[in-house]
XYZ file of C-alpha atoms in Angstrom:
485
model
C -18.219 -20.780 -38.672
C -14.426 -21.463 -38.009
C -14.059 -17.581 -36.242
C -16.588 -19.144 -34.270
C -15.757 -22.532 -33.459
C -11.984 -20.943 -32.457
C -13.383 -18.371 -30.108
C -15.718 -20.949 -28.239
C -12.440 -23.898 -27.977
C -9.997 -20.730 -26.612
C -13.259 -20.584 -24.428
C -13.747 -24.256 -23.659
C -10.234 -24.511 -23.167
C -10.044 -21.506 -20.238
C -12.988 -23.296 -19.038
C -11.066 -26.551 -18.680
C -8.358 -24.789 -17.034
C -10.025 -23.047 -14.461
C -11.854 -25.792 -13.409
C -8.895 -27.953 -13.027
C -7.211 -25.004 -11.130
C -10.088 -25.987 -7.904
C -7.690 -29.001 -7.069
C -4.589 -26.201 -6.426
C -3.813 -25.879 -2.342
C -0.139 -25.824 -2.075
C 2.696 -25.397 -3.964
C 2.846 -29.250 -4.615
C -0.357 -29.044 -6.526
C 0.729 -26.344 -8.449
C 3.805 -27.438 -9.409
C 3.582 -30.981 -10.073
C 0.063 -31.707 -9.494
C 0.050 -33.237 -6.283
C 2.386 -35.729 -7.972
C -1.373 -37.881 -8.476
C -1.351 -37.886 -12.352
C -1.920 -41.384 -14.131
C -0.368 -43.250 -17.166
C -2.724 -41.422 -19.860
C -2.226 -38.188 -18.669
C 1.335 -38.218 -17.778
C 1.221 -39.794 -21.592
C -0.891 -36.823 -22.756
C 1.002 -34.048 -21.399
C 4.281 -35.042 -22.333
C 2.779 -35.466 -26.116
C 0.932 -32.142 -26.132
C 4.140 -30.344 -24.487
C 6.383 -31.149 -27.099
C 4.045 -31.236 -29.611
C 4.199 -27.340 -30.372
C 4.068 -25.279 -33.244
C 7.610 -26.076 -34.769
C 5.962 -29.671 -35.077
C 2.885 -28.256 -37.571
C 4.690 -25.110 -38.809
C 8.697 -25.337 -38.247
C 9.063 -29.080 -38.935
C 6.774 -28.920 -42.120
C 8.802 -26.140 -43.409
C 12.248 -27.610 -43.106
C 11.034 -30.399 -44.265
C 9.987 -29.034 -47.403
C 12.487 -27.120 -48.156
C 15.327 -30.112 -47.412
C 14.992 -33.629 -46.709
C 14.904 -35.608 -43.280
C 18.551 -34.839 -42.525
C 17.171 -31.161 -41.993
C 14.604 -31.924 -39.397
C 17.400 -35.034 -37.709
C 16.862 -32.066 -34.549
C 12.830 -32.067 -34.200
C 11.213 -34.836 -34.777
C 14.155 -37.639 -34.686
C 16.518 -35.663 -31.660
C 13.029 -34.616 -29.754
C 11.193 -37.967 -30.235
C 14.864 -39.799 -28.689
C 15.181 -36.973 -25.975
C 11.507 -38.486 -24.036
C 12.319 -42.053 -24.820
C 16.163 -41.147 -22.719
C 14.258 -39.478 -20.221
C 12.289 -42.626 -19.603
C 15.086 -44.969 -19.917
C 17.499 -43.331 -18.040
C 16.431 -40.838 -15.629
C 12.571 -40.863 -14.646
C 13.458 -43.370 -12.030
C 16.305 -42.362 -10.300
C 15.127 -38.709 -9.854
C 11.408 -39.953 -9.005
C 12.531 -41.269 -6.131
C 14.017 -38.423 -4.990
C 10.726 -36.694 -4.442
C 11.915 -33.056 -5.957
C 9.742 -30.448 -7.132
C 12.081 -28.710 -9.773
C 15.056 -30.430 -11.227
C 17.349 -27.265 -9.984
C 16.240 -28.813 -6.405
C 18.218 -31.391 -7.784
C 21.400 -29.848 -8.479
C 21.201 -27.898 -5.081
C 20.932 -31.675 -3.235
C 24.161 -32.899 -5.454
C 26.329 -30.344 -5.814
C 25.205 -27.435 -3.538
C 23.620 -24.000 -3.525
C 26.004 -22.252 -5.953
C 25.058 -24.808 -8.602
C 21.692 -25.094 -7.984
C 21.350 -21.027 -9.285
C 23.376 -21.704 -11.780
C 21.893 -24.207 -13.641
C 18.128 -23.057 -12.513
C 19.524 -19.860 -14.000
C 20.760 -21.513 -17.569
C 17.252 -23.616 -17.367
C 14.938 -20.332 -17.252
C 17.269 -18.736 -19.777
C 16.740 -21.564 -22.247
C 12.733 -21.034 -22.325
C 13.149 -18.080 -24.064
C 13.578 -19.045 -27.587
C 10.892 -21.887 -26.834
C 8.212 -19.893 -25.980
C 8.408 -17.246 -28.352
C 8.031 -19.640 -31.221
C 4.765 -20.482 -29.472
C 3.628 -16.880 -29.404
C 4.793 -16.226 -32.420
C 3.126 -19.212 -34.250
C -0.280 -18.023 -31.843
C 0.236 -14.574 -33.864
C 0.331 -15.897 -36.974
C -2.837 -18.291 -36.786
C -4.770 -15.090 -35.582
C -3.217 -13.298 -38.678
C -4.429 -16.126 -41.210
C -8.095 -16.754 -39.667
C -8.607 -12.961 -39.433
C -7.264 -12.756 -43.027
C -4.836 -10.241 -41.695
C -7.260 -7.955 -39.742
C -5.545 -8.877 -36.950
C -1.837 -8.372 -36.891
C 0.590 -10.839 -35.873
C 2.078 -8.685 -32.826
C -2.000 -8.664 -31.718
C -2.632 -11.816 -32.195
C 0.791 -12.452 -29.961
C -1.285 -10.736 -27.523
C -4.519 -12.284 -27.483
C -3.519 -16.097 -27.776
C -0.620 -15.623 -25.341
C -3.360 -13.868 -22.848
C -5.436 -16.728 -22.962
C -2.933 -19.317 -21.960
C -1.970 -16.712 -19.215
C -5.528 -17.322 -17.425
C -5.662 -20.944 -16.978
C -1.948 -21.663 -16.704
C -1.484 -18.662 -13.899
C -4.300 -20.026 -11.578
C -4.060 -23.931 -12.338
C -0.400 -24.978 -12.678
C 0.033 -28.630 -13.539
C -3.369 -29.292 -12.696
C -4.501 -27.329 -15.522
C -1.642 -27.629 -17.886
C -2.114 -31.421 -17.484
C -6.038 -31.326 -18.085
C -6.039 -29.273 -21.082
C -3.115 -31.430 -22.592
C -5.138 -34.676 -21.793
C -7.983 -32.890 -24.100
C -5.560 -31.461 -26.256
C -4.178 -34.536 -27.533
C -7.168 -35.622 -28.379
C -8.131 -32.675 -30.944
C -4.338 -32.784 -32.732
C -4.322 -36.682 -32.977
C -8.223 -36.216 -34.658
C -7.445 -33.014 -36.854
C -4.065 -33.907 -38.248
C -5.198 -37.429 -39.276
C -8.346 -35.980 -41.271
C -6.367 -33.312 -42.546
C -3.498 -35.887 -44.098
C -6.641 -38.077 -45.377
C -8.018 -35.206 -46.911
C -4.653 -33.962 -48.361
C -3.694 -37.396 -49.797
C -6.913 -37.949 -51.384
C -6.365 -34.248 -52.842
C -2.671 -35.732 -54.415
C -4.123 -38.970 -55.653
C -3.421 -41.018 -53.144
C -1.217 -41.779 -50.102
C 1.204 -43.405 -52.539
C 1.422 -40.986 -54.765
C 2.840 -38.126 -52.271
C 5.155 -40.863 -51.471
C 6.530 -41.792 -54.487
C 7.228 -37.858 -54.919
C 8.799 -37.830 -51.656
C 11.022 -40.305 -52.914
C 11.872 -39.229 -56.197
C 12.439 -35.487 -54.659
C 15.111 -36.715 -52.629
C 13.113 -36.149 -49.449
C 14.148 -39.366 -47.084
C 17.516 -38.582 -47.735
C 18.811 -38.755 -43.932
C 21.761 -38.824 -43.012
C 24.844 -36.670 -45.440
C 25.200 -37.369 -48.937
C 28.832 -36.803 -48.996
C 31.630 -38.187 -46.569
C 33.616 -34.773 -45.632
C 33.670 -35.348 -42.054
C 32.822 -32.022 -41.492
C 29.374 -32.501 -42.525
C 29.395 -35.455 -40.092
C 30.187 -33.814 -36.903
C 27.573 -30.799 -37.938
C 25.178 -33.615 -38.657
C 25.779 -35.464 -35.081
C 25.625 -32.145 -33.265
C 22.612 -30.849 -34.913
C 21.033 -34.480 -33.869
C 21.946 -34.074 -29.875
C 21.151 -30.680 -29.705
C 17.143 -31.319 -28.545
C 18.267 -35.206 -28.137
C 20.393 -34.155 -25.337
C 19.771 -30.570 -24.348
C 16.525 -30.923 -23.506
C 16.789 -33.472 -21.179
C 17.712 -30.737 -18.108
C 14.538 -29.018 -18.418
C 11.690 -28.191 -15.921
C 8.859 -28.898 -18.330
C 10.071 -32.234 -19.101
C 10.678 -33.092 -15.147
C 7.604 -32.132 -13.907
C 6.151 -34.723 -15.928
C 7.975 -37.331 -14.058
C 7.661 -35.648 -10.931
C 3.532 -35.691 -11.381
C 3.381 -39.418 -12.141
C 1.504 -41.203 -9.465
C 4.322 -43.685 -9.354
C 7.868 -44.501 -10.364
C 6.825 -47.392 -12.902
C 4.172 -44.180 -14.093
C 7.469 -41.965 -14.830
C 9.070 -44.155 -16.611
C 6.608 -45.104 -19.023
C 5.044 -41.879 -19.553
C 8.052 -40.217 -21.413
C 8.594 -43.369 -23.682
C 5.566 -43.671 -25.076
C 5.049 -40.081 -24.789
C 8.214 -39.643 -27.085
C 7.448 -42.444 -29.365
C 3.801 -40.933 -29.986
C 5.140 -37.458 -30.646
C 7.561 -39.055 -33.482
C 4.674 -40.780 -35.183
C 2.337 -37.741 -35.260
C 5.160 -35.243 -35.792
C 5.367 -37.882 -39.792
C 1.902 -36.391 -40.437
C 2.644 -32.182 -41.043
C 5.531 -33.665 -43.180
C 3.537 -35.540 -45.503
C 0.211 -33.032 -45.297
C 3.353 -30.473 -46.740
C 4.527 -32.800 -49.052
C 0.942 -33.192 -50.692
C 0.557 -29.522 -50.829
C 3.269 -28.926 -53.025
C 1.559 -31.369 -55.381
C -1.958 -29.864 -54.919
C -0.483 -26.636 -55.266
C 2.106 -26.589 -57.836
C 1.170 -22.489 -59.019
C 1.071 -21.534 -55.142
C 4.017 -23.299 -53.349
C 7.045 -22.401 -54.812
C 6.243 -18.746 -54.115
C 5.305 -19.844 -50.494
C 8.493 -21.910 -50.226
C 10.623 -18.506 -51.506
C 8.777 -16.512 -49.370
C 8.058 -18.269 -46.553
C 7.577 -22.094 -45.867
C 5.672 -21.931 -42.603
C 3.023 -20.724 -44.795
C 2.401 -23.862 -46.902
C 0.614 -26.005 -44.577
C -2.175 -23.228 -43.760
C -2.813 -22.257 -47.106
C -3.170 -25.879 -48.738
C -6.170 -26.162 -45.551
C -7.593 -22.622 -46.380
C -7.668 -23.019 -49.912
C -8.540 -26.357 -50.965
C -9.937 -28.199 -48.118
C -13.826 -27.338 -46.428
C -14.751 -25.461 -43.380
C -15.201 -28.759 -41.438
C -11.269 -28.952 -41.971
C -9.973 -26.114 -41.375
C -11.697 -26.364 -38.164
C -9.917 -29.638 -37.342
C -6.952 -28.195 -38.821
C -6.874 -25.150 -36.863
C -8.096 -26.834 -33.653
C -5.052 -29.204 -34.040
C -2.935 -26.491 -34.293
C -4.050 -24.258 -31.391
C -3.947 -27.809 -29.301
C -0.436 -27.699 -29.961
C 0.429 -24.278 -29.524
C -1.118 -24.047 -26.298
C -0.125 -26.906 -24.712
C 3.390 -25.939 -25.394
C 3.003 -22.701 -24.167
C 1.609 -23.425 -20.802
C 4.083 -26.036 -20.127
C 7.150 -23.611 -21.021
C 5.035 -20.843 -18.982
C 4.552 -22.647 -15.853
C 8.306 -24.615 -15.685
C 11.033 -22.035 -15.777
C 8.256 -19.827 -13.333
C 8.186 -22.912 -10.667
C 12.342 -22.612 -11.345
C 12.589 -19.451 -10.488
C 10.804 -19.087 -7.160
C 11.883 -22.937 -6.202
C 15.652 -22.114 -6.400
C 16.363 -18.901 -6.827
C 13.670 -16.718 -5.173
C 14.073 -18.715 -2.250
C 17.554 -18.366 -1.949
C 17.300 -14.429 -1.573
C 14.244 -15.111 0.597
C 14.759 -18.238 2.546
C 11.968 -19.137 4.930
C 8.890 -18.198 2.529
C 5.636 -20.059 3.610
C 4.337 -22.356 1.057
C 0.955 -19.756 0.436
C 3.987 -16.706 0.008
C 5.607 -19.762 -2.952
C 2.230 -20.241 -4.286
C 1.904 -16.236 -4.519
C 5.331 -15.971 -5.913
C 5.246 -18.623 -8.553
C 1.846 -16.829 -9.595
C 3.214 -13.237 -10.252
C 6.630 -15.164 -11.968
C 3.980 -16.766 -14.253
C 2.386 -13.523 -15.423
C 6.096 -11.544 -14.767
C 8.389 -14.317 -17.563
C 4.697 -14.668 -20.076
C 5.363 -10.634 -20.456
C 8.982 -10.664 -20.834
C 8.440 -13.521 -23.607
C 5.815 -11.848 -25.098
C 7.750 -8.679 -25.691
C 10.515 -10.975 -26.951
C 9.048 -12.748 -29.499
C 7.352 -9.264 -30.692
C 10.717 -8.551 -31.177
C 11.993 -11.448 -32.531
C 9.790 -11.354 -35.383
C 10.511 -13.021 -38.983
C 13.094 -15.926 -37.118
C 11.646 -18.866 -38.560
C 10.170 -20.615 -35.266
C 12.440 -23.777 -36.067
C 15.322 -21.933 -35.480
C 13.745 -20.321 -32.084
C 13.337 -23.843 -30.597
C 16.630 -25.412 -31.715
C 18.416 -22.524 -30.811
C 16.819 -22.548 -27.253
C 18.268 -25.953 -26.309
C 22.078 -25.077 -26.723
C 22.594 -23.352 -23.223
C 21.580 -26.714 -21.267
C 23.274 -28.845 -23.544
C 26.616 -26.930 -22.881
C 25.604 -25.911 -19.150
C 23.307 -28.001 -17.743
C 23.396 -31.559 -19.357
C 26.674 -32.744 -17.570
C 26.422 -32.432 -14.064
C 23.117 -33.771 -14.244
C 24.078 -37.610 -15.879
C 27.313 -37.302 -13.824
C 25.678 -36.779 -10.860
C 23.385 -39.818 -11.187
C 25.999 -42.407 -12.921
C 29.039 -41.219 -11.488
C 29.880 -41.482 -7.672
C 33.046 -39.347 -8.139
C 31.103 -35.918 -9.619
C 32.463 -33.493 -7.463
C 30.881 -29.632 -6.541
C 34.297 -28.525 -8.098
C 33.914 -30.317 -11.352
C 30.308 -29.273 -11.866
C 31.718 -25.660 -11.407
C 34.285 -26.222 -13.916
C 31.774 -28.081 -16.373
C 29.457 -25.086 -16.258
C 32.452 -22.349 -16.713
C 34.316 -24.212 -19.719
C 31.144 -25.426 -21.330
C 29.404 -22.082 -21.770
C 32.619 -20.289 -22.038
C 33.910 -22.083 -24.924
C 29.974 -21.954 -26.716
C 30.296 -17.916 -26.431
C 33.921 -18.314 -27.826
C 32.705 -20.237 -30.455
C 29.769 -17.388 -31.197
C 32.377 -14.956 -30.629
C 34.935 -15.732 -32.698
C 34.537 -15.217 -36.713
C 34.708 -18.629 -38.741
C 34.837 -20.856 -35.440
C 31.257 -21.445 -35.334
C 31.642 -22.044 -38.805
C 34.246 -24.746 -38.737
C 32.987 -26.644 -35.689
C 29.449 -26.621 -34.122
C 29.706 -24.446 -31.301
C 26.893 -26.723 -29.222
C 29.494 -29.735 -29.344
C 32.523 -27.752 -28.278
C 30.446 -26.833 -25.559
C 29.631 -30.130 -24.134
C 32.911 -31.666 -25.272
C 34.553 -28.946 -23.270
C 31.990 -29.301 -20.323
C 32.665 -33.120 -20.085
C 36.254 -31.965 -19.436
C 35.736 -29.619 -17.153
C 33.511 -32.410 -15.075
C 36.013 -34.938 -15.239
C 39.459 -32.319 -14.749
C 37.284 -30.595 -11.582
C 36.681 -33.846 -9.740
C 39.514 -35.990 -10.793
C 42.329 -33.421 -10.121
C 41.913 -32.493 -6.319
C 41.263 -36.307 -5.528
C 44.147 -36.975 -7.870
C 46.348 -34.208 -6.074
C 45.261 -35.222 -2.511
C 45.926 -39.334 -3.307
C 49.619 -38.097 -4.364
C 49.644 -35.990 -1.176
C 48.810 -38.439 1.035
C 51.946 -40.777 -0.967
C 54.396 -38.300 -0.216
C 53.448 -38.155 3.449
C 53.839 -41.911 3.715
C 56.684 -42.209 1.773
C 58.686 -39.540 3.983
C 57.197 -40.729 7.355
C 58.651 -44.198 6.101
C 62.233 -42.737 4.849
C 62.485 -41.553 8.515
C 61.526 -44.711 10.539
């Protein structure tokens, strides 16, 4: 029954997909759906995108194994990353009627930056995805009972967000979402009633919490080095992921500004509250399996949740369960499919080949679909056994460092310059490689916030300096043409 039930929603899902993919015609529609969508889907999508596998799997995990200081990067910097994005910059780049946010940086600062950062935004996909596919593998690998290998079932989930995703775009990413929601808000709140009643009660799991030292959020100690790790490990998704494609065409679908705005924010506050339920379904299976977990923890804590629903809960809920957890997989993946894809022929393809018809864009942004899903599949394949946390938090360092600055100076500050944003892009992701580089650096300071400390100064040295330098210029002139009246 539950092989069953998962082959017909991968069906039902494609189905969706396609169906949605009828309202495609131009690049527009493909992109950011015709930029039509209303408040619950724009809601929807921007749940079900960052509600991936790290959520169910990678958040769980940490969790388990630490307290909430170790997951301060996904839920708490994730959750605060949709509610900025609605606060602070849905509205001002709404209005600017874009279709990627690199056609952004081409409008503010010029071509050269415009590669660049659509360059660093593509780059920074990588890691994302590949937890996806790698958390698709290793659902196949439990429901098959390992008949199917994880590398396999890499293959076969990642093939079946390929169909729906390459012919529908937005369109289709944005309708499966919309039903995708639906199943992970339904599944993971029977599977946490289930679990708690399993523990003895909701209380009881949190009373254990408690006592285990599991709220524990922010360092126990005062060394200020744990601190500054602390605050960097917090902005890494808070802030990094801010200058991303999937996260802008979100905005950029809305059907209006007031539409972008409030999509992200209650988007972001909805993906905190849901992201509380893996944590305490985990938390209830160490209690309900006190034999099993510790070897599961030692061995492997993304395991925990799946086993607790395999071996102690019935079929009925390990068909929500694993429903739930393809929702979010595949929502994830088709959003981080389809945005750096849309990047790549939007501003840098059409650089190399200016004066492509929108059908040759359409085309393109097709074939980049399928072209970046098999680069990312043979990634992850050999990427295998990183924890999938670690690929998603990992993934959002290169925009922090590269990306992130020129895009809030360029909206809040009049005086961002082409020449600072150059210099903001060189320091920041020279100084993060210096910091990877270098033995014991990394180690002593978090090489994400020497990045974007150093990329601030770039920003404000590269546009200050020259105006600076041309001011005291122009004060020399007048002071000499006055010495000679």
């Amino acid at each position: 029954m539950l092989i069953t039930f998962i082959v017909l929603y991968l069906l039902g899902s494609v189905a969706i997909g396609l169906f949605a993919a009828r309202r495609v015609h131009n690049t527009a529609d493909y992109a950011v759906a015709g930029r039509s969508l209303p408040l619950a889907v724009v809601i929807a999508t921007t749940f079900a995108t960052w509600f991936g596998s790290e959520t169910v799997l990678g958040v769980s995990a940490r969790f388990v194994s630490g307290n909430l200081g170790a997951v301060v990067e996904d839920p708490f910097g994730a959750s605060m990353c949709l509610i900025l994005v609605g606060l602070f910059f849905a509205y001002k780049l709404y209005q600017k009627n874009l279709i990627t946010l690199g056609d952004y940086y081409r409008q503010r600062y010029g071509k050269s930056i415009e590669v660049v950062c659509s360059t660093i935004i593509i780059f920074s996909y990588l890691g994302w995805v590949a937890a996806q596919i790698t958390a698709l593998g290793l659902v196949f690998n439990l429901l098959s009972q390992g008949a199917i290998s994880i590398s396999m079932g890499m293959v076969i989930g990642t093939s079946v967000v390929l169909v729906y995703t390459l012919y529908g775009g937005m369109w289709s990413v944005a309708m499966t979402d919309f039903v995708q929601m639906i199943v992970i808000g339904v599944g993971l709140v029977l599977i946490a009633w289930f679990a708690a009643d399993l523990a003895g009660g909701a209380g009881k799991v949190i009373e254990y919490a408690a006592r285990e030292g599991k709220f524990q959020f922010f360092p126990a100690s005062s060394d200020g080095k744990e601190w500054v790790f602390f605050f960097a490990a917090a902005i890494t998704m808070m802030l990094g992921s801010i200058p991303q494609q999937d996260v802008f065409q979100r905005v950029m679908s809305s059907r209006d500004a007031k539409t972008a705005v409030r999509g992200p924010v209650i988007g972001g506050t909805l993906y905190f509250l849901f992201a509380l339920i893996p944590m305490f379904v985990v938390t209830a299976a160490v209690m309900v399996m006190p034999d099993v977990a510790p070897a599961l923890l030692q061995d492997d804590p993304q395991k925990v949740l799946p086993t607790l629903v395999m071996e102690k809960m019935p079929v009925i809920l390990q068909v929500a369960f694993f429903g739930a957890l393809l929702s979010a997989i595949m929502s994830t993946a088709s959003a981080t499919l389809l945005a750096p894809s849309t990047t790549f022929v939007e501003n840098i393809l059409r650089n190399i080949k200016p004066g492509m018809s929108d059908q040759a864009t359409l085309r393109a942004m097709r074939i980049s679909v399928l072209v970046f899903t098999v680069c990312v599949l043979l990634y992850a394949i050999t990427m295998q056994g990183t924890s999938i946390y670690e690929l998603v938090s990992g993934a959002y360092q290169v925009p922090l460092v590269g990306a992130f600055t020129p895009l809030v100076f360029g909206l809040y500050w009049k005086r961002a310059t082409t020449q600072g944003a150059i210099m903001s892009v060189v320091l920041g992701l020279g100084t993060w490689l210096l910091f990877i580089a270098v033995p014991g650096w990394a180690d002593a300071f978090p090489q994400q916030l020497a990045g974007l400390l150093a990329a601030i100064t770039g920003m404000l040295a590269g546009s200050l300096m020259p105006q600076f330098m041309a001011d005291h210029k122009g004060h020399v002139h007048h002071f000499e043409g006055s010495a000679s009246a």
